[in-house]
PDB file of C-alpha atoms in Angstrom:
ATOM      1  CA  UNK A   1      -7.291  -8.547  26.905  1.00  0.00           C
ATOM      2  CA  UNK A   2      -4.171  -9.643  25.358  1.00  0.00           C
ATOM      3  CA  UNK A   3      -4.035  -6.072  23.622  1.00  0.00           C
ATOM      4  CA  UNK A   4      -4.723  -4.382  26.326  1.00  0.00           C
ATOM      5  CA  UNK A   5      -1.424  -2.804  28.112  1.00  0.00           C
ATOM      6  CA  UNK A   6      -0.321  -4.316  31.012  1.00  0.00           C
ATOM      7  CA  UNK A   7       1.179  -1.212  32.612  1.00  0.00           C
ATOM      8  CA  UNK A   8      -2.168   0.389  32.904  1.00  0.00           C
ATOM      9  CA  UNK A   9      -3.931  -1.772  35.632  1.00  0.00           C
ATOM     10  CA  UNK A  10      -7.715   0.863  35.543  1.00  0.00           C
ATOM     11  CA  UNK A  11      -8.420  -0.454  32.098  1.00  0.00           C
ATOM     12  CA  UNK A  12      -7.790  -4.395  32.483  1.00  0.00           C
ATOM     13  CA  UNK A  13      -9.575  -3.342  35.882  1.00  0.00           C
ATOM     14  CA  UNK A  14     -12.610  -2.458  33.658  1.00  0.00           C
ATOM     15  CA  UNK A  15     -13.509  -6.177  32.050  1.00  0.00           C
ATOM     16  CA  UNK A  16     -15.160  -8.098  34.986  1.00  0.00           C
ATOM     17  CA  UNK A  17     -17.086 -11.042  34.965  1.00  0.00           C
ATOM     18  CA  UNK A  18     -20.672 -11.640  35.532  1.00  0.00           C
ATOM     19  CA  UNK A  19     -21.149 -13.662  39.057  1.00  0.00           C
ATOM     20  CA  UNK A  20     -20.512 -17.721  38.327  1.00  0.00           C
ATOM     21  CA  UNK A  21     -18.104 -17.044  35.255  1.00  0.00           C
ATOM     22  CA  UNK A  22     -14.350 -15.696  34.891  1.00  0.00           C
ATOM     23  CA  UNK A  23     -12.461 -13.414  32.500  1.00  0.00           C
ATOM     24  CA  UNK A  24     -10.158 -15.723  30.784  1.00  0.00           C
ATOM     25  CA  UNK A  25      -6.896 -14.334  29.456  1.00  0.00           C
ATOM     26  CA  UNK A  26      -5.576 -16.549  26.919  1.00  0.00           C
ATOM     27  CA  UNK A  27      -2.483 -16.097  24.591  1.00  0.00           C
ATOM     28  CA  UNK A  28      -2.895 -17.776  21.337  1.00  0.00           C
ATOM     29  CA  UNK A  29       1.256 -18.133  21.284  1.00  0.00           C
ATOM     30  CA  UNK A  30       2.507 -19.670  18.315  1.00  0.00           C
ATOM     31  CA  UNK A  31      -0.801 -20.011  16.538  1.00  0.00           C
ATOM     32  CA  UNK A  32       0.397 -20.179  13.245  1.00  0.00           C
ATOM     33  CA  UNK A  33       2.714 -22.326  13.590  1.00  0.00           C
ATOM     34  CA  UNK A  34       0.099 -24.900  15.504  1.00  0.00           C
ATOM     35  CA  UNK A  35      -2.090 -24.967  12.961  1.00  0.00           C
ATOM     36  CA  UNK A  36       0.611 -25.179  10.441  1.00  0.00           C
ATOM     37  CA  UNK A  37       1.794 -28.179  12.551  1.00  0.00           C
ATOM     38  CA  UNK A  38      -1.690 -29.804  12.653  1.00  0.00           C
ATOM     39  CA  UNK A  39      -2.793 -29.685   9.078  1.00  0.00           C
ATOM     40  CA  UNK A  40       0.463 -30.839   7.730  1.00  0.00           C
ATOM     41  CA  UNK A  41       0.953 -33.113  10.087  1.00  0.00           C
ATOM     42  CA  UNK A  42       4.690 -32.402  10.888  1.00  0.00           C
ATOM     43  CA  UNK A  43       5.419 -34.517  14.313  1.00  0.00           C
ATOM     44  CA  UNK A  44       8.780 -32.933  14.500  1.00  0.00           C
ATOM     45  CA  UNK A  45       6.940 -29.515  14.510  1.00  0.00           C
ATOM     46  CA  UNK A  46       4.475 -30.454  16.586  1.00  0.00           C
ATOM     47  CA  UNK A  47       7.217 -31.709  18.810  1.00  0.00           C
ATOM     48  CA  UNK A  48       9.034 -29.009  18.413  1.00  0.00           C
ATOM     49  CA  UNK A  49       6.284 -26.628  19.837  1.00  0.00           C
ATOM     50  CA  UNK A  50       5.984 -28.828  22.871  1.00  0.00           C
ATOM     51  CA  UNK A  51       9.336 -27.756  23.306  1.00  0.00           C
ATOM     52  CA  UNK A  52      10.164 -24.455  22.122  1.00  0.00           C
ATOM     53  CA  UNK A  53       9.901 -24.106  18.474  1.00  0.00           C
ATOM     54  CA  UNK A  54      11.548 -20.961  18.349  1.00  0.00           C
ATOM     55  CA  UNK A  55      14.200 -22.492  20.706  1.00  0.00           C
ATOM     56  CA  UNK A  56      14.282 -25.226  18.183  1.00  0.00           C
ATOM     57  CA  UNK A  57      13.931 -23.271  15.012  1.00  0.00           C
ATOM     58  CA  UNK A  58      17.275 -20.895  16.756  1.00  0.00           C
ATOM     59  CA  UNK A  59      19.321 -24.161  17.227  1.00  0.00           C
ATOM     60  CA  UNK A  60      18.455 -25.445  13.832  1.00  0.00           C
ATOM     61  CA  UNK A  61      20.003 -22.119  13.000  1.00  0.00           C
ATOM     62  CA  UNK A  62      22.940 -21.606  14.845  1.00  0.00           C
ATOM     63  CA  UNK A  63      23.786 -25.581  13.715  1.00  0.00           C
ATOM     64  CA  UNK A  64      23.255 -24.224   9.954  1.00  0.00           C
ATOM     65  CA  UNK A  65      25.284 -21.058  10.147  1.00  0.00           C
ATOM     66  CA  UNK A  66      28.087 -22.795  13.101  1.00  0.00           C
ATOM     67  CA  UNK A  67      27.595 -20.166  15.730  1.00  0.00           C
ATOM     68  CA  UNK A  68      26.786 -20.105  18.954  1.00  0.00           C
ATOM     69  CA  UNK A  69      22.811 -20.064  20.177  1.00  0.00           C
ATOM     70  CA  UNK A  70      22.346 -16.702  22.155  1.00  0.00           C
ATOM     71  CA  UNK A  71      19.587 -15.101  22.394  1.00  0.00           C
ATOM     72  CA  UNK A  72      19.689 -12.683  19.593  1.00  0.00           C
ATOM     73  CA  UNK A  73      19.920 -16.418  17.156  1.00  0.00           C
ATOM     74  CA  UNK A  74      16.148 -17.680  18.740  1.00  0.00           C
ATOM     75  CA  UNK A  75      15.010 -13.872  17.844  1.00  0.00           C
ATOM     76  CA  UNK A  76      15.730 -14.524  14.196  1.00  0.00           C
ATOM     77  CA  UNK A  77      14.615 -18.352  14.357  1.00  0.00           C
ATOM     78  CA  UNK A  78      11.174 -16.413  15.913  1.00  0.00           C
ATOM     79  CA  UNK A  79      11.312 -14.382  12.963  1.00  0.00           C
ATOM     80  CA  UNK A  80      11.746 -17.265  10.466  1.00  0.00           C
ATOM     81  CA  UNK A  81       9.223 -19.442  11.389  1.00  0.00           C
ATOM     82  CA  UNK A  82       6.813 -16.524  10.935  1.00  0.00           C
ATOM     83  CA  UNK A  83       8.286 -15.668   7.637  1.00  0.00           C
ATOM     84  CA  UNK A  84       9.229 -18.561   5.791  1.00  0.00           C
ATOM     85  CA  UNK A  85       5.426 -20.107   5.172  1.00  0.00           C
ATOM     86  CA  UNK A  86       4.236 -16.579   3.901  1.00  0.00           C
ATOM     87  CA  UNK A  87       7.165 -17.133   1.287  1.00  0.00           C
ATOM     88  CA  UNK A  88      10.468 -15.578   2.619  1.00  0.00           C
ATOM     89  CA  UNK A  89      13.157 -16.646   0.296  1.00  0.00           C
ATOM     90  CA  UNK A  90      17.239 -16.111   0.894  1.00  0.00           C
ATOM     91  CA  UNK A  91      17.130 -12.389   0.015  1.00  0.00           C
ATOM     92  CA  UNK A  92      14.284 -11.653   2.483  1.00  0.00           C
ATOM     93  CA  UNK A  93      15.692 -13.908   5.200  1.00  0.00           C
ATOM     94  CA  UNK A  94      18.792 -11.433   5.010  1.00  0.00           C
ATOM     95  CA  UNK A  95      16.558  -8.593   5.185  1.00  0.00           C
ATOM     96  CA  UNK A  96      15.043  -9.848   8.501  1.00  0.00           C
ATOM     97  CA  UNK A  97      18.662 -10.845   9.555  1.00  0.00           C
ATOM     98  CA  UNK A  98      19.914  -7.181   9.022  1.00  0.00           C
ATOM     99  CA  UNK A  99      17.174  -6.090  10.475  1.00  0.00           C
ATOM    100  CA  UNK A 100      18.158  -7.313  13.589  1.00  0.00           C
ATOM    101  CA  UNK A 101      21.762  -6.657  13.185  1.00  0.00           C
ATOM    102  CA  UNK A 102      22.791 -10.023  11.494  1.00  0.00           C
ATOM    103  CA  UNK A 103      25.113  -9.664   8.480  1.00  0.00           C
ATOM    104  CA  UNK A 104      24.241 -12.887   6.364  1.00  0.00           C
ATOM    105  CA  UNK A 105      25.415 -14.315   3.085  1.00  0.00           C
ATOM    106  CA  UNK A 106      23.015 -15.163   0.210  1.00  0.00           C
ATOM    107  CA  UNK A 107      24.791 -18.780   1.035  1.00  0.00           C
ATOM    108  CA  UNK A 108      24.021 -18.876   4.644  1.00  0.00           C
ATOM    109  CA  UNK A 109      20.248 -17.855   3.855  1.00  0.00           C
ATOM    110  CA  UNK A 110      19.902 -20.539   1.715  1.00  0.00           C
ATOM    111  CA  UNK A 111      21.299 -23.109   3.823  1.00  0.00           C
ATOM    112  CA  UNK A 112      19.442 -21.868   7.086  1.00  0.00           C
ATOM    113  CA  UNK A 113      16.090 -22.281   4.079  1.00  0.00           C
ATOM    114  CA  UNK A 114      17.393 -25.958   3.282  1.00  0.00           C
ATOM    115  CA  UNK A 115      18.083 -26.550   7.110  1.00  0.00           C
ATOM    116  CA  UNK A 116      14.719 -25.845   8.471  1.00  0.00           C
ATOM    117  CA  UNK A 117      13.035 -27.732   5.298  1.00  0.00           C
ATOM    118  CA  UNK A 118      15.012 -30.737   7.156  1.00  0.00           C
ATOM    119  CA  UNK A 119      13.609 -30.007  10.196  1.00  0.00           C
ATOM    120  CA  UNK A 120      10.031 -29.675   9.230  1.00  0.00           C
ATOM    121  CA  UNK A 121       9.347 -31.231   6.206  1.00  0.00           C
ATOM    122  CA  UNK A 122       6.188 -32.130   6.442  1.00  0.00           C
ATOM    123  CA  UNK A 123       5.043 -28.555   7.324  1.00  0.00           C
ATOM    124  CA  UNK A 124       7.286 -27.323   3.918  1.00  0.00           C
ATOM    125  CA  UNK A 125       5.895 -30.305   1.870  1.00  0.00           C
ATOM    126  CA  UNK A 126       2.025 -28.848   3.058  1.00  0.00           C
ATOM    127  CA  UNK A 127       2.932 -25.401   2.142  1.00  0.00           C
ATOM    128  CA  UNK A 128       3.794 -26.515  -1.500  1.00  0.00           C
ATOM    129  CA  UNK A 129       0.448 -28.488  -1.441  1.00  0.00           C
ATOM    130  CA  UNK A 130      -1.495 -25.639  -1.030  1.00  0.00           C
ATOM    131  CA  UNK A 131       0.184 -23.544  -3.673  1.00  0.00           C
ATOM    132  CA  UNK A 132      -0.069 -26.228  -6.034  1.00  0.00           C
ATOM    133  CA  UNK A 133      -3.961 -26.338  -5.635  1.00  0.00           C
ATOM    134  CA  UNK A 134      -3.710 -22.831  -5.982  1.00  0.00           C
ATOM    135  CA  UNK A 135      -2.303 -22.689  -9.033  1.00  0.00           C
ATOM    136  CA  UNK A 136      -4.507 -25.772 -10.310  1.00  0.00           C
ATOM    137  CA  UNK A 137      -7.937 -24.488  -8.806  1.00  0.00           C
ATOM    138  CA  UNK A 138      -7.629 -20.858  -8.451  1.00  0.00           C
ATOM    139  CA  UNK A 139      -8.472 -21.070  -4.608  1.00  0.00           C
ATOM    140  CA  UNK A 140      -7.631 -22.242  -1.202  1.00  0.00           C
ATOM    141  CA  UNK A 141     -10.248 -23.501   1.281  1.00  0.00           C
ATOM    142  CA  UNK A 142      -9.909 -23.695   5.166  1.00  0.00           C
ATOM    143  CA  UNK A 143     -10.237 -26.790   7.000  1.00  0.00           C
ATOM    144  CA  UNK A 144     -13.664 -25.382   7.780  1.00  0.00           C
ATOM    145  CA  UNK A 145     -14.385 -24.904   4.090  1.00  0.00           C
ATOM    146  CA  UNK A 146     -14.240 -21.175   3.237  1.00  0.00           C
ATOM    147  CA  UNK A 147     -12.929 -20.515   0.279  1.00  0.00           C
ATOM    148  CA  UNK A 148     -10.652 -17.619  -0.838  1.00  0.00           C
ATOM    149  CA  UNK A 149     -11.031 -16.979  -4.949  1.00  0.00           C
ATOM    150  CA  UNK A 150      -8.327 -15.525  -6.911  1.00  0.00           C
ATOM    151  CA  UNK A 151      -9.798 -15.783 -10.484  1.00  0.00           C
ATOM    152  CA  UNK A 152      -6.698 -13.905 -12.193  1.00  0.00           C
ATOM    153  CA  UNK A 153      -4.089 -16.114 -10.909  1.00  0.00           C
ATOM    154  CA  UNK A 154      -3.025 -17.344 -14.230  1.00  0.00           C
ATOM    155  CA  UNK A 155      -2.692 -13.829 -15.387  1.00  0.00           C
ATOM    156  CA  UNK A 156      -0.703 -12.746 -12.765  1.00  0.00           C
ATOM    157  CA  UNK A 157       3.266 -12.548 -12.413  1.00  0.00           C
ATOM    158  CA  UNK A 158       6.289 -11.549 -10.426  1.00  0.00           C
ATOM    159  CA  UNK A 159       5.752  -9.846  -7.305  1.00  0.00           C
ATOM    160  CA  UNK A 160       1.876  -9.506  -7.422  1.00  0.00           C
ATOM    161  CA  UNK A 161       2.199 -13.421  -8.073  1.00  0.00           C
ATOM    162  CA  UNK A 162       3.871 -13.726  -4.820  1.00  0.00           C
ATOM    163  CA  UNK A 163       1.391 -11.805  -3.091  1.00  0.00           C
ATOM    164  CA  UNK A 164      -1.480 -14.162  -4.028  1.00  0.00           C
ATOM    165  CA  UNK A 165       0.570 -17.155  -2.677  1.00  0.00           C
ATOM    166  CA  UNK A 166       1.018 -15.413   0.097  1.00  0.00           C
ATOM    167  CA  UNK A 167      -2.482 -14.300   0.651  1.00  0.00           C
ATOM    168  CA  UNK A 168      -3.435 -17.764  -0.689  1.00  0.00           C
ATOM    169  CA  UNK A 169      -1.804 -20.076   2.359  1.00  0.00           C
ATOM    170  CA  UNK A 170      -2.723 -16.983   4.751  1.00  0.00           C
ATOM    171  CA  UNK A 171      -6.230 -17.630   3.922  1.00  0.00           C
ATOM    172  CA  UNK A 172      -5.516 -21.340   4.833  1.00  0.00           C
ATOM    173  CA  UNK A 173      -4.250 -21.183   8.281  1.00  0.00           C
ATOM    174  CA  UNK A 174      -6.017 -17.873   9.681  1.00  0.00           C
ATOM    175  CA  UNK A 175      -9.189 -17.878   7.276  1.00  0.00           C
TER     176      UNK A 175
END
């Protein structure tokens, strides 16, 4: 139902549930990051999430670049902890920064990278894990044991190299 819009009350109206059970609407908010959280083991993300990790992840920011937290600064920090894991580096973090009308140096990038690798280091240490078994065994496997292949890896370079990471820890956390 999550998908469903909210404005239009006939088609929600439409799912009902058979007598004894209920229609349970649940928002899977900050999934990602959860699981990121769990299978690194990062207490100060998992803390963080108790709390407001994109509240946390916008302070972290605002502390990095010296501004003041408003609510345009927890936007970006939203945007960041979505992008950094599937392998946003300085130059892209400016790119998401512009696009929400934030002029950033390649400097302040990098420091807001370096900053939230201080927050969550366990989380950042877990990403590198998994790319290093990538690049050792040629796959990734979910906790549940599914494996994602990617045979050419070794042949591969630049951006199309990226995009296997990428895909590579994506297959990790959402299988």
């Amino acid at each position: 139902l999550q998908n469903l819009p909210r404005e239009d009350t006939r088609i929600r109206a439409a799912f009902v549930a058979p007598p004894g059970f209920v229609v349970a609407g649940l928002d899977f908010n900050q999934l990602e990051p959860r699981i990121i959280a769990h299978l690194s083991g990062d207490v100060a993300m998992a803390a963080a999430l108790v709390s407001g990790i994109h509240d946390a992840t916008g302070k972290t920011l605002a502390e990095v670049l010296d501004i003041e937290y408003t609510p345009l600064i927890r936007t970006f920090g939203k945007t960041c902890n979505l992008a950094l894991f599937y392998g946003a580096n300085p130059g892209k973090l400016r790119e998401l920064a512009a696009e929400l009308g934030l002029e950033l140096s390649w400097e302040q990038s990098a420091a807001i990278l370096e900053g939230l690798k201080r927050a969550y280091p366990r989380a950042f240490a877990y990403h590198d894990e998994v790319l290093l078994g990538l690049r050792s065994n040629r796959y990734t496997k979910t906790l549940l044991g599914t494996v994602r292949r990617f045979p050419d890896y070794n042949q591969l370079s630049g951006g199309v190299k990226e995009a296997a990471e990428r895909e590579g820890f994506n297959h990790v956390i959402q299988g």
